[in-house]
């Protein structure tokens, strides 16, 4: 009987370890942000982000839009080149979710998964165009509470460590900070690139660091 209980206990421990959820570590020159995911309310967005992270898709992309009191936005592969003017125009979903052409990965987008999660400081949410079903790889992290975005953009995660990193990124110098009248499309794009690397780790591993 004791042996049976021991085997059952080992099995439970093994299963709990196998099912341990993963978090994202977003590394920048200002430090790391650790993000937990909301699989329960935005499963497709979480899956897409994780696929892209595992591919290394986000590595060396930049935060190309930083607005104090609002958001820092990144995840566009176009931001890897030296053309500031195309930042914010690229990206794709991690796999085919029914939007776009299945044989053309560049056309893959995400259907909206609007939910009751609020946009507060550290919220991870999906950037999009005026089309609700146009989410791709670009995401934003809120610098402050932005209730006007609630139920308009898909929230799929939250920064649980490293909120101070958002504060540092959002205040870096941009053309518009230097000249409030600047009207170029790169007005909120940092003059010095703020690159990121993204990797997925077990929550227990992230908590040890």
Tab-separated table of N, CA and C in Angstrom, residues 57-180:
chain	number	residue	atom	x	y	z
A	57	UNK	N	11.739	34.924	-33.293
A	57	UNK	CA	11.203	35.959	-34.188
A	57	UNK	C	11.355	37.361	-33.602
A	58	UNK	N	11.196	37.480	-32.290
A	58	UNK	CA	11.243	38.801	-31.654
A	58	UNK	C	12.663	39.303	-31.409
A	59	UNK	N	13.629	38.415	-31.435
A	59	UNK	CA	14.986	38.801	-31.084
A	59	UNK	C	15.539	39.849	-32.041
A	60	UNK	N	16.060	40.920	-31.450
A	60	UNK	CA	16.635	42.069	-32.169
A	60	UNK	C	15.578	42.976	-32.796
A	61	UNK	N	14.285	42.694	-32.548
A	61	UNK	CA	13.283	43.701	-32.903
A	61	UNK	C	13.350	44.782	-31.826
A	62	UNK	N	12.709	45.915	-32.079
A	62	UNK	CA	12.821	47.028	-31.143
A	62	UNK	C	11.461	47.472	-30.614
A	63	UNK	N	11.516	48.264	-29.564
A	63	UNK	CA	10.343	49.022	-29.143
A	63	UNK	C	10.364	50.300	-29.974
A	64	UNK	N	9.523	50.326	-31.016
A	64	UNK	CA	9.591	51.405	-31.996
A	64	UNK	C	8.596	52.532	-31.733
A	65	UNK	N	7.804	52.399	-30.689
A	65	UNK	CA	6.805	53.424	-30.353
A	65	UNK	C	6.725	53.527	-28.837
A	66	UNK	N	7.167	54.659	-28.299
A	66	UNK	CA	7.186	54.828	-26.842
A	66	UNK	C	6.520	56.155	-26.494
A	67	UNK	N	5.430	56.085	-25.739
A	67	UNK	CA	4.646	57.276	-25.420
A	67	UNK	C	4.374	57.296	-23.914
A	68	UNK	N	4.988	58.230	-23.180
A	68	UNK	CA	4.771	58.306	-21.731
A	68	UNK	C	3.288	58.423	-21.376
A	69	UNK	N	2.898	57.688	-20.348
A	69	UNK	CA	1.509	57.699	-19.925
A	69	UNK	C	0.604	56.843	-20.782
A	70	UNK	N	1.205	56.168	-21.774
A	70	UNK	CA	0.403	55.363	-22.696
A	70	UNK	C	1.017	53.974	-22.859
A	71	UNK	N	1.879	53.770	-23.846
A	71	UNK	CA	2.394	52.427	-24.106
A	71	UNK	C	3.822	52.453	-24.637
A	72	UNK	N	4.457	51.274	-24.576
A	72	UNK	CA	5.643	50.984	-25.380
A	72	UNK	C	5.238	49.846	-26.316
A	73	UNK	N	5.542	49.998	-27.596
A	73	UNK	CA	5.091	49.025	-28.606
A	73	UNK	C	6.282	48.467	-29.363
A	74	UNK	N	6.231	47.164	-29.670
A	74	UNK	CA	7.321	46.530	-30.402
A	74	UNK	C	6.875	45.236	-31.050
A	75	UNK	N	7.876	44.451	-31.501
A	75	UNK	CA	7.586	43.155	-32.099
A	75	UNK	C	7.511	43.137	-33.606
A	76	UNK	N	7.900	44.245	-34.263
A	76	UNK	CA	7.858	44.312	-35.725
A	76	UNK	C	9.213	43.915	-36.302
A	77	UNK	N	9.275	42.871	-37.147
A	77	UNK	CA	10.557	42.473	-37.728
A	77	UNK	C	11.186	43.558	-38.594
A	78	UNK	N	10.369	44.475	-39.113
A	78	UNK	CA	10.927	45.567	-39.915
A	78	UNK	C	11.834	46.478	-39.098
A	79	UNK	N	11.683	46.445	-37.783
A	79	UNK	CA	12.501	47.320	-36.940
A	79	UNK	C	13.939	46.831	-36.814
A	80	UNK	N	14.228	45.661	-37.380
A	80	UNK	CA	15.597	45.150	-37.334
A	80	UNK	C	16.510	45.871	-38.321
A	81	UNK	N	15.923	46.487	-39.365
A	81	UNK	CA	16.761	47.162	-40.355
A	81	UNK	C	17.017	48.606	-39.928
A	82	UNK	N	17.670	49.375	-40.796
A	82	UNK	CA	18.023	50.755	-40.465
A	82	UNK	C	17.018	51.776	-40.973
A	83	UNK	N	15.916	51.305	-41.536
A	83	UNK	CA	14.887	52.213	-42.050
A	83	UNK	C	13.850	52.470	-40.958
A	84	UNK	N	13.946	53.610	-40.316
A	84	UNK	CA	13.015	53.944	-39.234
A	84	UNK	C	11.583	54.091	-39.731
A	85	UNK	N	11.448	54.458	-41.004
A	85	UNK	CA	10.130	54.789	-41.532
A	85	UNK	C	9.239	53.563	-41.764
A	86	UNK	N	9.835	52.363	-41.803
A	86	UNK	CA	8.988	51.179	-42.006
A	86	UNK	C	8.673	50.450	-40.698
A	87	UNK	N	9.184	50.979	-39.593
A	87	UNK	CA	8.881	50.359	-38.304
A	87	UNK	C	7.391	50.516	-38.000
A	88	UNK	N	6.779	49.423	-37.607
A	88	UNK	CA	5.355	49.450	-37.309
A	88	UNK	C	4.479	49.007	-38.462
A	89	UNK	N	5.110	48.580	-39.562
A	89	UNK	CA	4.328	48.184	-40.745
A	89	UNK	C	4.378	46.682	-41.017
A	90	UNK	N	5.142	45.932	-40.220
A	90	UNK	CA	5.305	44.506	-40.507
A	90	UNK	C	4.770	43.608	-39.409
A	91	UNK	N	5.008	42.309	-39.594
A	91	UNK	CA	4.610	41.327	-38.594
A	91	UNK	C	3.652	40.286	-39.138
A	92	UNK	N	3.523	39.197	-38.396
A	92	UNK	CA	2.608	38.111	-38.758
A	92	UNK	C	2.285	37.314	-37.507
A	93	UNK	N	1.243	36.520	-37.600
A	93	UNK	CA	0.904	35.605	-36.510
A	93	UNK	C	1.844	34.400	-36.540
A	94	UNK	N	1.860	33.652	-35.452
A	94	UNK	CA	2.764	32.513	-35.352
A	94	UNK	C	2.378	31.329	-36.212
A	95	UNK	N	1.086	31.219	-36.534
A	95	UNK	CA	0.611	30.154	-37.411
A	95	UNK	C	-0.689	30.622	-38.057
A	96	UNK	N	-1.272	29.785	-38.888
A	96	UNK	CA	-2.522	30.142	-39.565
A	96	UNK	C	-3.694	29.960	-38.605
A	97	UNK	N	-4.381	31.056	-38.318
A	97	UNK	CA	-5.548	31.032	-37.434
A	97	UNK	C	-6.837	31.318	-38.195
A	98	UNK	N	-6.811	31.087	-39.502
A	98	UNK	CA	-8.022	31.273	-40.298
A	98	UNK	C	-8.133	32.617	-40.978
A	99	UNK	N	-7.168	33.508	-40.743
A	99	UNK	CA	-7.186	34.826	-41.386
A	99	UNK	C	-5.924	34.968	-42.224
A	100	UNK	N	-6.094	35.332	-43.483
A	100	UNK	CA	-4.979	35.384	-44.416
A	100	UNK	C	-5.012	34.164	-45.322
A	101	UNK	N	-3.900	33.915	-45.995
A	101	UNK	CA	-3.795	32.753	-46.880
A	101	UNK	C	-2.906	31.712	-46.202
A	102	UNK	N	-3.421	30.518	-46.092
A	102	UNK	CA	-2.708	29.485	-45.343
A	102	UNK	C	-1.315	29.220	-45.900
A	103	UNK	N	-1.156	29.368	-47.226
A	103	UNK	CA	0.140	29.093	-47.846
A	103	UNK	C	1.054	30.315	-47.876
A	104	UNK	N	0.644	31.408	-47.231
A	104	UNK	CA	1.432	32.646	-47.227
A	104	UNK	C	1.571	33.157	-45.791
A	105	UNK	N	2.597	32.703	-45.060
A	105	UNK	CA	2.753	33.094	-43.658
A	105	UNK	C	2.746	34.602	-43.421
A	106	UNK	N	3.250	35.367	-44.381
A	106	UNK	CA	3.299	36.822	-44.203
A	106	UNK	C	1.911	37.434	-44.071
A	107	UNK	N	0.878	36.702	-44.510
A	107	UNK	CA	-0.491	37.231	-44.475
A	107	UNK	C	-1.266	36.800	-43.227
A	108	UNK	N	-0.657	35.986	-42.391
A	108	UNK	CA	-1.379	35.455	-41.235
A	108	UNK	C	-1.671	36.532	-40.196
A	109	UNK	N	-2.912	36.618	-39.780
A	109	UNK	CA	-3.327	37.525	-38.717
A	109	UNK	C	-4.133	36.774	-37.666
A	110	UNK	N	-4.385	37.450	-36.564
A	110	UNK	CA	-5.126	36.858	-35.450
A	110	UNK	C	-6.531	37.427	-35.348
A	111	UNK	N	-7.518	36.577	-35.104
A	111	UNK	CA	-8.864	37.091	-34.824
A	111	UNK	C	-8.895	37.701	-33.425
A	112	UNK	N	-9.677	38.737	-33.260
A	112	UNK	CA	-9.767	39.401	-31.959
A	112	UNK	C	-10.263	38.437	-30.881
A	113	UNK	N	-9.719	38.583	-29.695
A	113	UNK	CA	-10.188	37.839	-28.523
A	113	UNK	C	-10.412	38.844	-27.380
A	114	UNK	N	-11.257	39.828	-27.641
A	114	UNK	CA	-11.531	40.845	-26.630
A	114	UNK	C	-12.070	40.177	-25.366
A	115	UNK	N	-11.662	40.679	-24.223
A	115	UNK	CA	-12.043	40.063	-22.952
A	115	UNK	C	-12.165	41.129	-21.868
A	116	UNK	N	-12.458	40.696	-20.664
A	116	UNK	CA	-12.723	41.634	-19.569
A	116	UNK	C	-11.471	42.068	-18.810
A	117	UNK	N	-10.304	41.606	-19.234
A	117	UNK	CA	-9.068	42.051	-18.594
A	117	UNK	C	-8.857	43.537	-18.895
A	118	UNK	N	-8.490	44.295	-17.877
A	118	UNK	CA	-8.316	45.733	-18.051
A	118	UNK	C	-6.884	46.083	-18.440
A	119	UNK	N	-6.752	47.195	-19.140
A	119	UNK	CA	-5.433	47.714	-19.495
A	119	UNK	C	-4.915	48.552	-18.326
A	120	UNK	N	-3.971	47.992	-17.597
A	120	UNK	CA	-3.347	48.676	-16.467
A	120	UNK	C	-1.841	48.714	-16.727
A	121	UNK	N	-1.098	49.338	-15.840
A	121	UNK	CA	0.346	49.372	-16.047
A	121	UNK	C	0.890	47.947	-16.136
A	122	UNK	N	1.665	47.682	-17.182
A	122	UNK	CA	2.260	46.369	-17.372
A	122	UNK	C	1.440	45.402	-18.189
A	123	UNK	N	0.240	45.802	-18.606
A	123	UNK	CA	-0.598	44.919	-19.423
A	123	UNK	C	0.057	44.659	-20.776
A	124	UNK	N	0.055	43.392	-21.197
A	124	UNK	CA	0.513	42.994	-22.529
A	124	UNK	C	-0.712	42.842	-23.412
A	125	UNK	N	-0.762	43.590	-24.501
A	125	UNK	CA	-1.940	43.591	-25.368
A	125	UNK	C	-1.494	43.601	-26.825
A	126	UNK	N	-2.401	43.217	-27.709
A	126	UNK	CA	-2.072	43.076	-29.121
A	126	UNK	C	-2.340	44.362	-29.895
A	127	UNK	N	-1.316	44.843	-30.592
A	127	UNK	CA	-1.492	45.994	-31.483
A	127	UNK	C	-2.252	45.540	-32.726
A	128	UNK	N	-2.927	46.468	-33.370
A	128	UNK	CA	-3.682	46.133	-34.580
A	128	UNK	C	-3.987	47.403	-35.353
A	129	UNK	N	-4.519	47.230	-36.552
A	129	UNK	CA	-5.000	48.362	-37.338
A	129	UNK	C	-6.454	48.631	-36.950
A	130	UNK	N	-7.168	49.380	-37.763
A	130	UNK	CA	-8.582	49.646	-37.483
A	130	UNK	C	-9.434	48.381	-37.600
A	131	UNK	N	-8.882	47.357	-38.250
A	131	UNK	CA	-9.563	46.066	-38.365
A	131	UNK	C	-9.316	45.258	-37.091
A	132	UNK	N	-10.348	44.907	-36.345
A	132	UNK	CA	-10.147	44.164	-35.095
A	132	UNK	C	-9.412	42.842	-35.279
A	133	UNK	N	-9.521	42.254	-36.467
A	133	UNK	CA	-8.910	40.950	-36.731
A	133	UNK	C	-7.598	41.087	-37.501
A	134	UNK	N	-6.768	42.036	-37.089
A	134	UNK	CA	-5.511	42.282	-37.798
A	134	UNK	C	-4.293	42.152	-36.894
A	135	UNK	N	-4.456	41.496	-35.743
A	135	UNK	CA	-3.318	41.296	-34.862
A	135	UNK	C	-2.258	40.432	-35.520
A	136	UNK	N	-0.982	40.735	-35.248
A	136	UNK	CA	0.104	39.958	-35.856
A	136	UNK	C	1.159	39.670	-34.787
A	137	UNK	N	2.359	40.177	-34.989
A	137	UNK	CA	3.408	39.979	-33.984
A	137	UNK	C	3.607	41.219	-33.126
A	138	UNK	N	3.070	42.347	-33.558
A	138	UNK	CA	3.281	43.586	-32.814
A	138	UNK	C	2.398	43.627	-31.566
A	139	UNK	N	3.008	43.970	-30.468
A	139	UNK	CA	2.301	44.038	-29.189
A	139	UNK	C	2.668	45.340	-28.482
A	140	UNK	N	1.893	45.672	-27.484
A	140	UNK	CA	2.260	46.826	-26.665
A	140	UNK	C	2.121	46.484	-25.193
A	141	UNK	N	2.872	47.215	-24.387
A	141	UNK	CA	2.825	47.083	-22.933
A	141	UNK	C	2.453	48.446	-22.371
A	142	UNK	N	1.442	48.474	-21.549
A	142	UNK	CA	0.938	49.754	-21.032
A	142	UNK	C	1.899	50.368	-20.011
A	143	UNK	N	2.130	51.667	-20.164
A	143	UNK	CA	2.928	52.409	-19.190
A	143	UNK	C	2.054	52.887	-18.035
A	144	UNK	N	0.769	53.012	-18.293
A	144	UNK	CA	-0.187	53.459	-17.277
A	144	UNK	C	-1.540	52.838	-17.589
A	145	UNK	N	-2.470	52.991	-16.683
A	145	UNK	CA	-3.830	52.510	-16.940
A	145	UNK	C	-4.406	53.252	-18.141
A	146	UNK	N	-4.956	52.497	-19.082
A	146	UNK	CA	-5.541	53.084	-20.296
A	146	UNK	C	-6.919	52.466	-20.516
A	147	UNK	N	-7.888	52.873	-19.712
A	147	UNK	CA	-9.223	52.258	-19.778
A	147	UNK	C	-9.909	52.427	-21.122
A	148	UNK	N	-9.482	53.425	-21.903
A	148	UNK	CA	-10.093	53.631	-23.219
A	148	UNK	C	-9.794	52.480	-24.176
A	149	UNK	N	-8.819	51.648	-23.831
A	149	UNK	CA	-8.465	50.504	-24.678
A	149	UNK	C	-9.217	49.231	-24.289
A	150	UNK	N	-9.861	49.250	-23.135
A	150	UNK	CA	-10.562	48.050	-22.661
A	150	UNK	C	-11.632	47.595	-23.647
A	151	UNK	N	-11.638	46.283	-23.912
A	151	UNK	CA	-12.590	45.660	-24.843
A	151	UNK	C	-12.444	46.163	-26.275
A	152	UNK	N	-11.342	46.856	-26.556
A	152	UNK	CA	-11.043	47.316	-27.914
A	152	UNK	C	-9.783	46.636	-28.460
A	153	UNK	N	-8.940	46.178	-27.552
A	153	UNK	CA	-7.698	45.492	-27.904
A	153	UNK	C	-7.605	44.231	-27.047
A	154	UNK	N	-6.956	43.205	-27.584
A	154	UNK	CA	-6.898	41.918	-26.889
A	154	UNK	C	-5.777	41.882	-25.863
A	155	UNK	N	-6.148	41.828	-24.602
A	155	UNK	CA	-5.189	41.646	-23.513
A	155	UNK	C	-4.850	40.164	-23.422
A	156	UNK	N	-3.540	39.843	-23.403
A	156	UNK	CA	-3.178	38.420	-23.308
A	156	UNK	C	-2.042	38.143	-22.334
A	157	UNK	N	-1.685	39.135	-21.529
A	157	UNK	CA	-0.650	38.896	-20.536
A	157	UNK	C	-0.435	40.097	-19.634
A	158	UNK	N	0.492	39.935	-18.680
A	158	UNK	CA	0.771	40.997	-17.716
A	158	UNK	C	2.219	40.900	-17.246
A	159	UNK	N	2.900	42.030	-17.192
A	159	UNK	CA	4.248	42.078	-16.625
A	159	UNK	C	4.134	41.887	-15.114
A	160	UNK	N	4.798	40.865	-14.591
A	160	UNK	CA	4.742	40.591	-13.154
A	160	UNK	C	6.042	40.964	-12.453
A	161	UNK	N	7.099	41.178	-13.220
A	161	UNK	CA	8.358	41.692	-12.678
A	161	UNK	C	8.993	42.585	-13.730
A	162	UNK	N	9.597	43.686	-13.279
A	162	UNK	CA	10.293	44.567	-14.207
A	162	UNK	C	9.482	45.755	-14.679
A	163	UNK	N	8.499	46.175	-13.895
A	163	UNK	CA	7.704	47.347	-14.291
A	163	UNK	C	8.579	48.588	-14.440
A	164	UNK	N	9.669	48.648	-13.679
A	164	UNK	CA	10.566	49.805	-13.763
A	164	UNK	C	11.252	49.898	-15.124
A	165	UNK	N	11.361	48.760	-15.815
A	165	UNK	CA	11.966	48.763	-17.152
A	165	UNK	C	11.082	49.537	-18.129
A	166	UNK	N	9.770	49.391	-17.978
A	166	UNK	CA	8.837	50.146	-18.824
A	166	UNK	C	9.078	51.634	-18.641
A	167	UNK	N	9.259	52.067	-17.385
A	167	UNK	CA	9.485	53.481	-17.093
A	167	UNK	C	10.727	54.007	-17.801
A	168	UNK	N	11.765	53.199	-17.858
A	168	UNK	CA	13.004	53.644	-18.493
A	168	UNK	C	12.859	53.700	-20.009
A	169	UNK	N	12.216	52.688	-20.584
A	169	UNK	CA	12.059	52.659	-22.038
A	169	UNK	C	11.183	53.800	-22.526
A	170	UNK	N	10.093	54.069	-21.825
A	170	UNK	CA	9.104	55.026	-22.320
A	170	UNK	C	9.645	56.455	-22.367
A	171	UNK	N	10.689	56.736	-21.581
A	171	UNK	CA	11.207	58.107	-21.533
A	171	UNK	C	12.468	58.321	-22.361
A	172	UNK	N	12.881	57.328	-23.159
A	172	UNK	CA	14.046	57.545	-24.018
A	172	UNK	C	13.722	58.620	-25.055
A	173	UNK	N	14.763	59.219	-25.592
A	173	UNK	CA	14.583	60.359	-26.499
A	173	UNK	C	14.001	59.928	-27.843
A	174	UNK	N	13.068	60.715	-28.338
A	174	UNK	CA	12.430	60.485	-29.641
A	174	UNK	C	12.345	61.815	-30.380
A	175	UNK	N	12.115	61.790	-31.691
A	175	UNK	CA	11.962	63.043	-32.433
A	175	UNK	C	10.874	63.944	-31.851
A	176	UNK	N	9.767	63.362	-31.429
A	176	UNK	CA	8.673	64.190	-30.917
A	176	UNK	C	8.974	64.764	-29.534
A	177	UNK	N	9.787	64.043	-28.753
A	177	UNK	CA	10.174	64.599	-27.454
A	177	UNK	C	11.105	65.791	-27.654
A	178	UNK	N	11.938	65.725	-28.684
A	178	UNK	CA	12.832	66.840	-28.978
A	178	UNK	C	12.085	68.016	-29.588
A	179	UNK	N	11.074	67.694	-30.391
A	179	UNK	CA	10.304	68.729	-31.083
A	179	UNK	C	8.837	68.322	-31.102
A	180	UNK	N	8.037	68.845	-30.179
A	180	UNK	CA	6.621	68.464	-30.090
A	180	UNK	C	5.837	68.673	-31.381
